[in-house]
XYZ file of C-alpha atoms in Angstrom:
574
model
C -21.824 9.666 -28.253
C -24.188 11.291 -30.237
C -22.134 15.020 -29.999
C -18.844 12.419 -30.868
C -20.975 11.698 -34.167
C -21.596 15.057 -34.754
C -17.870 15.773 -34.890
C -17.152 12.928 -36.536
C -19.564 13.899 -39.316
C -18.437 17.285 -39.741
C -14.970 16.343 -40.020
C -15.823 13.975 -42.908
C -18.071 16.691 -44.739
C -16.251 19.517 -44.304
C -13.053 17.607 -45.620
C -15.447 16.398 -48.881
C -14.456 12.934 -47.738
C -18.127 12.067 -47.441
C -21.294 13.792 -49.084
C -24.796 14.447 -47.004
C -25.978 11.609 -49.138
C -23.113 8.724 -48.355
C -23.734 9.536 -44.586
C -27.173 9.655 -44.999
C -26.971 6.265 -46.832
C -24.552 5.047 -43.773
C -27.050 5.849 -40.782
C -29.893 3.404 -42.467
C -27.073 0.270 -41.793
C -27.317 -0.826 -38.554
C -24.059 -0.958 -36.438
C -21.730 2.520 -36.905
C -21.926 5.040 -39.204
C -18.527 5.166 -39.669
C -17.962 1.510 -40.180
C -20.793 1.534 -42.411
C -18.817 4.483 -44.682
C -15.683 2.163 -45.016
C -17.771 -1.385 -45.241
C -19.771 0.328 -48.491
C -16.409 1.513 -49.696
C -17.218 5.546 -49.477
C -14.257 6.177 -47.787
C -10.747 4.319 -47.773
C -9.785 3.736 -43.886
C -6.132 5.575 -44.417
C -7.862 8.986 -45.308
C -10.566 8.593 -42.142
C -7.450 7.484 -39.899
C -5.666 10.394 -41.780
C -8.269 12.636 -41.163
C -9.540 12.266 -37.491
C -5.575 11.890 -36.838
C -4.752 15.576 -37.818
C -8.100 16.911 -36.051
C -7.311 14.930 -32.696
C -3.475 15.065 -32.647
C -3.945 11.233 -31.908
C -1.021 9.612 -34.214
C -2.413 6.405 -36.350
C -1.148 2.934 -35.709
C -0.913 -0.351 -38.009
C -2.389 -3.188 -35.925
C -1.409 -5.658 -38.745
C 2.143 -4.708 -38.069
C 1.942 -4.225 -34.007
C 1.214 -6.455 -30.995
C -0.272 -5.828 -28.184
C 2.242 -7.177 -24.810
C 0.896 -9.274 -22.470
C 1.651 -6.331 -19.323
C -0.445 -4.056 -21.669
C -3.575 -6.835 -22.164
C -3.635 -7.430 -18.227
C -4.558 -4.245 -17.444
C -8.287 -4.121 -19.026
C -10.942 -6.831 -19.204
C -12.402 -8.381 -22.445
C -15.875 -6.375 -21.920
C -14.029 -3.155 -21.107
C -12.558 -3.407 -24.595
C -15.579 -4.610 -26.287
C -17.818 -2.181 -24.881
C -15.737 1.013 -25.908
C -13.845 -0.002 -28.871
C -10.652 0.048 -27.599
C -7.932 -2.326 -26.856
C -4.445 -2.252 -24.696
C -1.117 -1.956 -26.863
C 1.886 -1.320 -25.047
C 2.626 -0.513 -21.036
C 6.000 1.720 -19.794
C 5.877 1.550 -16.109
C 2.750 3.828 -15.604
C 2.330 4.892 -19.060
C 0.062 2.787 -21.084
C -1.072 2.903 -24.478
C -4.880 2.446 -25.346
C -6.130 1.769 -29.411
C -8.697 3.522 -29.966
C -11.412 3.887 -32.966
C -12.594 7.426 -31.559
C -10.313 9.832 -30.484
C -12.259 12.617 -29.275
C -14.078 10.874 -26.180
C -12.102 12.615 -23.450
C -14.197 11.415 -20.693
C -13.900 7.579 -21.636
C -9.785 8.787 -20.856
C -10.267 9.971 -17.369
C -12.563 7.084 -16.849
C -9.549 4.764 -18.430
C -7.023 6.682 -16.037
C -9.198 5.794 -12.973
C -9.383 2.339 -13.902
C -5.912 1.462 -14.609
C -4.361 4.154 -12.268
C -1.584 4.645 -15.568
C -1.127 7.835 -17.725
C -3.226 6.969 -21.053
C -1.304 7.591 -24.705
C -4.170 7.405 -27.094
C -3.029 5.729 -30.691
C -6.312 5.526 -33.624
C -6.803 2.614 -35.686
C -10.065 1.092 -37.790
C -12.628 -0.356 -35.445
C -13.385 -3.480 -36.899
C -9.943 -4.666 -36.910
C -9.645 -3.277 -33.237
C -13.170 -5.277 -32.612
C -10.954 -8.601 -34.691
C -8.243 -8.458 -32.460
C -9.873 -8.421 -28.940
C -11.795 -11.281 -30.137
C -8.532 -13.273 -31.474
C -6.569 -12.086 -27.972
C -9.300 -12.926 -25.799
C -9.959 -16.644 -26.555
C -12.504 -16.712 -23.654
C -12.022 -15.745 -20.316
C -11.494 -18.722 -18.280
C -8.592 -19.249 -21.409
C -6.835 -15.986 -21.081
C -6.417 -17.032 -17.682
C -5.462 -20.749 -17.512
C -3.213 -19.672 -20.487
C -1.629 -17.349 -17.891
C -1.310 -19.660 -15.193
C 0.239 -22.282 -17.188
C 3.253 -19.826 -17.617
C 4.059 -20.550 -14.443
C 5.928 -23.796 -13.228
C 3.528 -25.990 -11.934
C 5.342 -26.541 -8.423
C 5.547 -22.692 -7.506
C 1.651 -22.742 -7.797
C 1.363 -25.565 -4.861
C 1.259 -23.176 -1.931
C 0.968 -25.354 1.385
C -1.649 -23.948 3.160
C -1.139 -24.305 6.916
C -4.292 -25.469 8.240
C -5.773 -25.324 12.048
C -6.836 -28.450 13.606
C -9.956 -28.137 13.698
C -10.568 -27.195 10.091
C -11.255 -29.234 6.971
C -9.599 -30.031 3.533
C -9.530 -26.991 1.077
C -9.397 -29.498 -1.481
C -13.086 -31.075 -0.527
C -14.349 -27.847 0.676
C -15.874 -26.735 -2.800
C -12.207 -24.862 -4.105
C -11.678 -27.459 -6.561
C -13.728 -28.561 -10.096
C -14.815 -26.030 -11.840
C -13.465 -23.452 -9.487
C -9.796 -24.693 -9.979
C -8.555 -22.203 -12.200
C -9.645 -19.706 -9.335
C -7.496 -21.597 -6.870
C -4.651 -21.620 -8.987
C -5.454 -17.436 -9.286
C -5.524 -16.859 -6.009
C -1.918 -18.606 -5.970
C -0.720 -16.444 -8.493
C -1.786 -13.501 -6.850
C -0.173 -14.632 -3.466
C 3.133 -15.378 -5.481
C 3.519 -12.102 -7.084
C 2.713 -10.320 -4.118
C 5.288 -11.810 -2.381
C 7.710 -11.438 -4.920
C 7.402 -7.666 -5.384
C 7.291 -7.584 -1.418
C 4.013 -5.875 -1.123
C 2.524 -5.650 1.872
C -1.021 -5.586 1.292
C -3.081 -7.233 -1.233
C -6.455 -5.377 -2.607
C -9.022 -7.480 -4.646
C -11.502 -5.162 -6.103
C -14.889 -5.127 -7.581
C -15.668 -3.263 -10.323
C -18.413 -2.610 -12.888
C -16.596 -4.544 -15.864
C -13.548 -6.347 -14.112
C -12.036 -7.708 -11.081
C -9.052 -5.282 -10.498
C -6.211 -6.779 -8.261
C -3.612 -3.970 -6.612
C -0.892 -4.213 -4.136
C 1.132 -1.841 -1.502
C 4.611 -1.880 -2.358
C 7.166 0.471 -0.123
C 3.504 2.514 0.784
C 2.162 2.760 -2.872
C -0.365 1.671 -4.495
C 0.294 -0.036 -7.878
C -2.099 -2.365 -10.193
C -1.061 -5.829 -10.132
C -3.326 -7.568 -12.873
C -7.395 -7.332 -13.936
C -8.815 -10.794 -14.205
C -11.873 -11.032 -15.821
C -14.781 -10.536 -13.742
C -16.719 -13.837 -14.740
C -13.828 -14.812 -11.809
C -14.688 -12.535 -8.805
C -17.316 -14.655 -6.844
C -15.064 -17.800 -7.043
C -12.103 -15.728 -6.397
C -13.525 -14.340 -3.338
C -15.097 -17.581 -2.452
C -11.342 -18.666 -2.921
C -10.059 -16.395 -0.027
C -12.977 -17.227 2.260
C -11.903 -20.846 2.557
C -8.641 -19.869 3.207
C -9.403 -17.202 5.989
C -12.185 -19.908 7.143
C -15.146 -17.296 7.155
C -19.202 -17.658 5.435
C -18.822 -17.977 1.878
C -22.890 -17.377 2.073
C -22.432 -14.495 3.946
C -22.324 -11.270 1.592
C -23.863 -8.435 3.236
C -21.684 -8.101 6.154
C -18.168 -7.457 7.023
C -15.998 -10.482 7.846
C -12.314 -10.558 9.062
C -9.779 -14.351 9.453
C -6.871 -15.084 8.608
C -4.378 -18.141 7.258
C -1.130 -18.979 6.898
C 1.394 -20.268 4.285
C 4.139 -22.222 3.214
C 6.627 -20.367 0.712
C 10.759 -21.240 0.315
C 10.911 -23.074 3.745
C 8.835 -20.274 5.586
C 5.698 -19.422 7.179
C 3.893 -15.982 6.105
C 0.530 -14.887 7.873
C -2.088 -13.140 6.183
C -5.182 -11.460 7.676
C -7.932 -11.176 5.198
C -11.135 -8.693 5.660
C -13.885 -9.057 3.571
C -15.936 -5.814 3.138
C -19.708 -5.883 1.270
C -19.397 -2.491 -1.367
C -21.132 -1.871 -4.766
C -20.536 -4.430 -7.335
C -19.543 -7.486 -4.653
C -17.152 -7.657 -2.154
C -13.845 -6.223 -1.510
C -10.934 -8.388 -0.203
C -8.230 -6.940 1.537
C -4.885 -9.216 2.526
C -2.157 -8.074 4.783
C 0.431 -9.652 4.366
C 2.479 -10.579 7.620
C 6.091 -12.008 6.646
C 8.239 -12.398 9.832
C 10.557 -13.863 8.020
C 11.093 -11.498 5.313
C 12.129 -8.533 8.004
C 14.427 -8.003 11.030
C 12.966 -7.724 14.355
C 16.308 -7.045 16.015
C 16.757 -3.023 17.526
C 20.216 -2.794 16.372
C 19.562 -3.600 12.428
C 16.311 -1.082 12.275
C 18.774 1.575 11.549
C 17.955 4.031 14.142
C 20.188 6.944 14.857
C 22.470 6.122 17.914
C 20.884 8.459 20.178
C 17.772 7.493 19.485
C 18.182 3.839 19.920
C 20.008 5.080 23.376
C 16.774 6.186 24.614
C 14.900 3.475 23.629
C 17.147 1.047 25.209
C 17.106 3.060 28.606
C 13.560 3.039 28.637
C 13.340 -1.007 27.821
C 15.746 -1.808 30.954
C 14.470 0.051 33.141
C 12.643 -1.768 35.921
C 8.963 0.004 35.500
C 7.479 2.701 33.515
C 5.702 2.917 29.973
C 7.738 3.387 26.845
C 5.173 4.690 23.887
C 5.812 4.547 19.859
C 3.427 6.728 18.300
C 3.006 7.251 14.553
C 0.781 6.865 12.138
C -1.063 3.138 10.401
C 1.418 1.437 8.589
C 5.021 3.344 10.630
C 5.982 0.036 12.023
C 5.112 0.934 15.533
C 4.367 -2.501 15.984
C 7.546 -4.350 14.343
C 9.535 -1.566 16.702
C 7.835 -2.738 20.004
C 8.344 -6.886 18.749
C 11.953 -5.401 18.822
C 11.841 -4.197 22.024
C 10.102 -7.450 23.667
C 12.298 -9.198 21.335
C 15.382 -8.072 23.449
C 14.182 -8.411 27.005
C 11.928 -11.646 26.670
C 14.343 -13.873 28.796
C 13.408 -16.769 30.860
C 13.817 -14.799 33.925
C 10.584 -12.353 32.594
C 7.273 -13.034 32.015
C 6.086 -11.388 28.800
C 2.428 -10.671 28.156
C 0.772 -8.818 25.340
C -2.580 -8.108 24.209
C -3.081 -7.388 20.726
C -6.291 -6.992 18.004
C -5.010 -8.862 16.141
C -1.945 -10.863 17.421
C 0.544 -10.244 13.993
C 3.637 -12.089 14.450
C 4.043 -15.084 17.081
C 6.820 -14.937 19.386
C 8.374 -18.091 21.041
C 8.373 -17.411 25.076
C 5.688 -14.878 24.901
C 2.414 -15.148 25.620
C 0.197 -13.321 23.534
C -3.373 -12.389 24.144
C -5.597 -11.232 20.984
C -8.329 -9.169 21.976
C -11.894 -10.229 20.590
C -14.026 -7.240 21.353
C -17.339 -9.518 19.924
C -16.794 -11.792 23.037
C -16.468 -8.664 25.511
C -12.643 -9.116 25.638
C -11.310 -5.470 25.186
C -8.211 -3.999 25.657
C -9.205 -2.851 28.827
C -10.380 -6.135 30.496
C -7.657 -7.849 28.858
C -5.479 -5.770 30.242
C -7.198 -6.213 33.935
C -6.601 -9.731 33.979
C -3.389 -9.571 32.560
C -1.965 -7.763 35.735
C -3.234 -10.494 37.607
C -1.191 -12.741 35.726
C 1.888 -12.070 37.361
C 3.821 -9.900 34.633
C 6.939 -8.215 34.267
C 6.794 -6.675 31.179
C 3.133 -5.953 29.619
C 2.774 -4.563 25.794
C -0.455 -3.580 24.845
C -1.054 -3.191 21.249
C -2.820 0.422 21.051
C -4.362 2.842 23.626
C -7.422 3.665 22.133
C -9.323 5.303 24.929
C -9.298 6.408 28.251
C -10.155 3.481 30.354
C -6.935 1.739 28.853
C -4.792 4.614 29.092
C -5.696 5.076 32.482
C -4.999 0.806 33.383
C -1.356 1.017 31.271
C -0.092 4.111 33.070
C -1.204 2.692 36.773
C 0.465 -0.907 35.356
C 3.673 1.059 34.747
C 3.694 2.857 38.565
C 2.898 -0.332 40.140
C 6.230 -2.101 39.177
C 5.775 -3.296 35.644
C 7.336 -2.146 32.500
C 4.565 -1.291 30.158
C 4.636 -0.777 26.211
C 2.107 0.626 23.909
C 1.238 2.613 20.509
C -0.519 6.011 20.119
C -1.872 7.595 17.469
C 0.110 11.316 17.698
C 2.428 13.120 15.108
C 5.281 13.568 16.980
C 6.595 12.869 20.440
C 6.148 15.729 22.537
C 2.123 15.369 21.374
C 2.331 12.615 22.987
C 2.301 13.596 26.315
C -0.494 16.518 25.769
C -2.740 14.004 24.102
C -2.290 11.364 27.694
C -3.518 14.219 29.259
C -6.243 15.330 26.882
C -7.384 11.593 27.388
C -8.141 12.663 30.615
C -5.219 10.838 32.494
C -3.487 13.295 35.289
C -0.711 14.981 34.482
C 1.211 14.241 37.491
C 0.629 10.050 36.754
C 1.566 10.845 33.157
C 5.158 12.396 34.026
C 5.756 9.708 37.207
C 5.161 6.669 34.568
C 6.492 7.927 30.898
C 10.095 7.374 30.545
C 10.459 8.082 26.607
C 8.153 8.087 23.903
C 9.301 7.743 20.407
C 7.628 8.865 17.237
C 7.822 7.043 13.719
C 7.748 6.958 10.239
C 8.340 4.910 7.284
C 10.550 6.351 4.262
C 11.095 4.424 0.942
C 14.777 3.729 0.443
C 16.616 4.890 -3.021
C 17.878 2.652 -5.555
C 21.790 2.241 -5.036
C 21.744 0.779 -8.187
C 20.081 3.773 -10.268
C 19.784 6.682 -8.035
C 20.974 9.985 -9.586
C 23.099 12.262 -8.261
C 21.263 15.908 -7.263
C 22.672 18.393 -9.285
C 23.735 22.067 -7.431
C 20.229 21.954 -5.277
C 19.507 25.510 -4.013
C 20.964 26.418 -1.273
C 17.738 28.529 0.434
C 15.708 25.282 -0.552
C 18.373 22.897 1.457
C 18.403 25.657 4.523
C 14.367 25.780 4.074
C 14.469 21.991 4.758
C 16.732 21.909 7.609
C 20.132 21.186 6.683
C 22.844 23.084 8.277
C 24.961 25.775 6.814
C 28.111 23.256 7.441
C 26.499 20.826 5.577
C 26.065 22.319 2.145
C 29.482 22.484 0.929
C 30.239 18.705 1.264
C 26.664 17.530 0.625
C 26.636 15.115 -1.923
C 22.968 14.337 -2.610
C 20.629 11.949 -4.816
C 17.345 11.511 -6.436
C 15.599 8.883 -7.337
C 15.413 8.009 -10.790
C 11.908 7.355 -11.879
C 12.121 4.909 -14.925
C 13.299 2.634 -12.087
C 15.711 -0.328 -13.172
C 15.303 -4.036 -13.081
C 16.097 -3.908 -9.326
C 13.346 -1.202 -8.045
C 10.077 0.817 -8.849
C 10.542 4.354 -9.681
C 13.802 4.050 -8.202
C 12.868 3.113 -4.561
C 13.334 -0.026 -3.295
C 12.745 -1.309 0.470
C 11.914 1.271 3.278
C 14.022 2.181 6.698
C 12.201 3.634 9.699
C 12.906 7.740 10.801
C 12.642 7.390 14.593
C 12.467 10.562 17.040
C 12.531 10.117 20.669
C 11.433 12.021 24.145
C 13.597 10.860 26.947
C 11.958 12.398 30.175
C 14.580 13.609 32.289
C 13.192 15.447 35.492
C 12.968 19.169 33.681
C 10.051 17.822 31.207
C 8.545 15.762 33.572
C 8.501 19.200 35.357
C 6.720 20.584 32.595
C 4.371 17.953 32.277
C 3.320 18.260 35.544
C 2.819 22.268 35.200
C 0.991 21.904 31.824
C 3.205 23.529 29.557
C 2.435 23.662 25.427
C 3.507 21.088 22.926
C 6.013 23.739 21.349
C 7.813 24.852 25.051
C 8.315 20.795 25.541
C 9.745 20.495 22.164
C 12.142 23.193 22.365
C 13.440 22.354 25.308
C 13.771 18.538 23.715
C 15.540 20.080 21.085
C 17.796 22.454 23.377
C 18.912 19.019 25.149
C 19.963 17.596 21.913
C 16.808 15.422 20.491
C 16.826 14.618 17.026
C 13.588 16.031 15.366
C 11.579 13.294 12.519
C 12.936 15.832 9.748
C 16.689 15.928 11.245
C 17.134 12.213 11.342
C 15.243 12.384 7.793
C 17.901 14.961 6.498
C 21.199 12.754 8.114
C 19.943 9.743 5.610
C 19.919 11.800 2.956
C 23.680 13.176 3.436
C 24.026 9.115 3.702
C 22.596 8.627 0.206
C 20.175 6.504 2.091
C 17.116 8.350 1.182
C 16.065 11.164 -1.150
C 15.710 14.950 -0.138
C 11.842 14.605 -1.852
C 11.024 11.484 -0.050
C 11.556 12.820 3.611
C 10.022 16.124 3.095
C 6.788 14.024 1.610
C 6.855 11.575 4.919
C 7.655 14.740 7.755
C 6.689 18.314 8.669
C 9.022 20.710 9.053
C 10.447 21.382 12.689
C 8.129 24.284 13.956
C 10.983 25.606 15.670
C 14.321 26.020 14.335
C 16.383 24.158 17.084
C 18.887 24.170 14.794
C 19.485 20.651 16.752
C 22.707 18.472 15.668
């Protein structure tokens, strides 16, 4: 601040604005020095704006003549703008512009940028009609935000909370009076979320404000700041919901509830994590509803769903989808179970936690705090009579070594692992110390997965004359560049998208065993000798099934070289 003064006051002397005597005059009033020059009329506020201006490159701005939006204002607290001088004017997707009264403090930028995760545009006007405004625009906190809520109709904000039986009334368990406003908040923030189809919900501490972001298509975006006079209610909010220790703040706490929203029921699990300056809240939001758990509308390639299919009617053996958090592993084995749950099989999974419900199926969720693993859940559930077993993750040996057994002893077993493609999949069984020999007699196919945002139909762009060593370098074929017609996403977005993506489509590659790589398996061969010869029999490779939605116009050629690695061989594979 003071080396901001410093400029500030050479600027003015240098330009014979101000004499050593005004400023001198100016420090002995108490407040700012600059403030002071224009309150005692030794300066006129269009030559200072004028000046600092055309030595910061910031352009000036007439707040009497300008509004700040409502997007813009949402974005920054009331004590964030008092505290710097500053105050939100206009927001452009991710560009927002900031007023400032001192142009030159670069670090109060990046600190700005952090905050709001937007690209700053700095404007300059007078700081006591900056200071004027905030006060006028932020009529008290709890009124910026009942103002807010009463935008919306008053039915959308009734969300009917689904309730176990053994619980009480949210309405008598301390979430109304005083703390209604952060009731109807935490409605809000539900609503939204669901209507941008997010999939996760972060409420977040910080030093000066509550900020509130949500995953949309895998991205992170800001979804509003509420003031942070509202973060212990909030979070008190979403512990009555999720039914955990509103006392309890030093520890980590996980639950879960459920909702009513246009005639369906959406899940969310909430974890509650301790961190500096309160507690974090983090909702996943589980909408069954809202997505297709049917194989044939996932939009896997033909050959790929082939395999899959094989491997899900076949009498015994383990089928694995590896991938990544957050590659839809799971919604693709609910798929799977989805299609051979009959009446005539006895379904069984064990899950941590159990995400979607599924009529017919009986579901075990794993509570690790009560001693019930995967592993002894597992154990008991082969003594359960089962035909088909799907056990949400193998996570270590002991588990590995109980689903592989399960799938040689006559029952069809399915399961995620955490690899990054499918022929890892088999080296890292055997890494977990599982015999090679069990590994090839129980794995039929293993499939490996990703998510990839789809493009705007509505806005994409077409790809002008890409290079053709750049498409070749990616993995297209030489018979594909002539008729490839390709498209980019346009990133102002429209109406109907963000940064022209909207939605996202799962790039599945799969391993069918046949008896030459169980062969290898057994005789310990690399990673890269069981992928080529994958590839020689035809498998589709993450990056080839990536590059046949892009000569679709499903995807973009930037989004599936961001979500997969390039084939280490060059199968060349059609």
């Amino acid at each position: 601040m003071v080396r901001v003064l410093s400029k500030i006051r050479r600027l003015l002397l240098d330009s014979g604005l101000v004499s050593e005597k005004q400023w001198a005059a100016a420090s002995e009033v108490p407040g700012s020095q600059v403030e002071a020059l224009l309150a005692l009329g030794n300066v006129a506020e269009e030559d200072l704006l004028a000046l600092l201006g055309g030595a910061s490159g910031v352009p000036p701005v007439d707040l009497h003549r300008v509004s700040p939006d409502a997007e813009a204002l949402a974005t920054l607290s009331r004590e964030v703008c008092e505290e710097h001088g500053i105050l939100p004017l206009t927001k452009n997707g991710r560009s927002l512009s900031i007023v400032v009264s001192d142009p030159f403090d670069v670090l109060l930028m990046d600190d700005l940028r952090h905050l709001t995760g937007c690209e700053i545009r700095k404007v300059l006007s007078h700081p006591a009609l900056i200071r004027s405004l905030t006060e006028s625009l932020f009529q008290g906190d709890r009124q910026q935000v009942d103002d807010l809520l009463c935008e919306m109709e008053a039915d959308t904000l009734n969300l009917e909370v689904q309730m176990r039986e053994d619980s009480a009334d949210l309405e008598d368990s301390g979430a109304c009076g005083d703390d209604a406003p952060a009731v109807k908040l935490v409605n809000l923030i539900l609503l939204q979320a669901l209507r941008e189809q997010a999939s996760d919900i972060h409420v977040e501490p910080g030093e000066h404000q509550l900020r509130v972001r949500i995953r949309v298509d895998g991205r992170m975006r800001v979804l509003m700041t509420p003031p942070k006079a509202y973060q212990a209610a909030l979070i008190s909010r979403l512990k009555i919901l999720a039914q955990l220790d509103i006392a309890e703040r030093f520890r980590p706490q996980d639950g879960k509830f459920q909702i009513r929203h246009e005639g369906r029921s959406i899940d969310f699990r909430v974890s509650v994590l301790p961190v500096v300056g309160g507690e974090k809240a983090v909702l996943r939001i589980l909408d069954a509803g809202a997505m297709s758990m049917e194989l044939d509308a996932m939009g896997f390639e033909d050959c790929c769903l082939a395999d899959i299919r094989r491997a899900i009617h076949a009498p015994h053996g383990m089928l694995l989808v590896t991938g990544p958090t957050g590659s839809g592993k799971s919604t693709t084995l609910y798929g799977c179970v989805r299609e051979v749950a009959t009446v005539e099989a006895n379904v069984v999974t064990v899950e941590d936690p159990v995400e979607y419900r599924m009529e017919g199926v009986n579901q075990v969720p794993v509570n690790p705090q009560r001693g019930l693993t995967f592993a002894d859940a597992l154990r008991s559930i082969l003594r359960q009579d089962p035909d088909i077993v799907l056990v949400g993750e193998i996570r270590d040996r002991e588990t590995a070594d109980i689903a592989v057994k399960a799938a040689l002893t006559g029952h069809l077993v399915l399961s995620t692992l955490h690899t990054n493609d499918a022929a890892s999949t088999v080296t890292r069984l055997v890494d977990m110390g599982v015999d090679p020999f069990l590994v090839s007699s129980s794995l039929l196919c293993v499939g490996a997965q990703r998510l990839a945002r789809r493009i705007c139909q509505s806005c994409r762009i077409p790809h002008t004359d890409p290079p053709p060593e750049r498409l070749l370098a990616a993995g297209f074929l030489e018979q594909e560049l002539d008729e490839a017609q390709l498209f980019r996403a346009n990133q102002e977005g429209c109406p109907r998208c963000t940064e022209g993506y909207r939605g996202r489509f799962p790039i599945l590659e799969t391993l069918a065993l046949d008896a030459t790589l169980k062969r290898m398996v057994v005789e310990g061969r690399s990673v890269a000798e069981i992928r080529s010869e994958a590839a020689a029999q035809g498998a589709l490779s993450l990056r080839r099934v990536g590059i046949l939605n892009v000569l679709r116009g499903v995807t973009s050629l930037e989004e599936v070289l961001r979500v997969t690695l390039g084939d280490r061989e060059d199968p060349r594979n059609t």
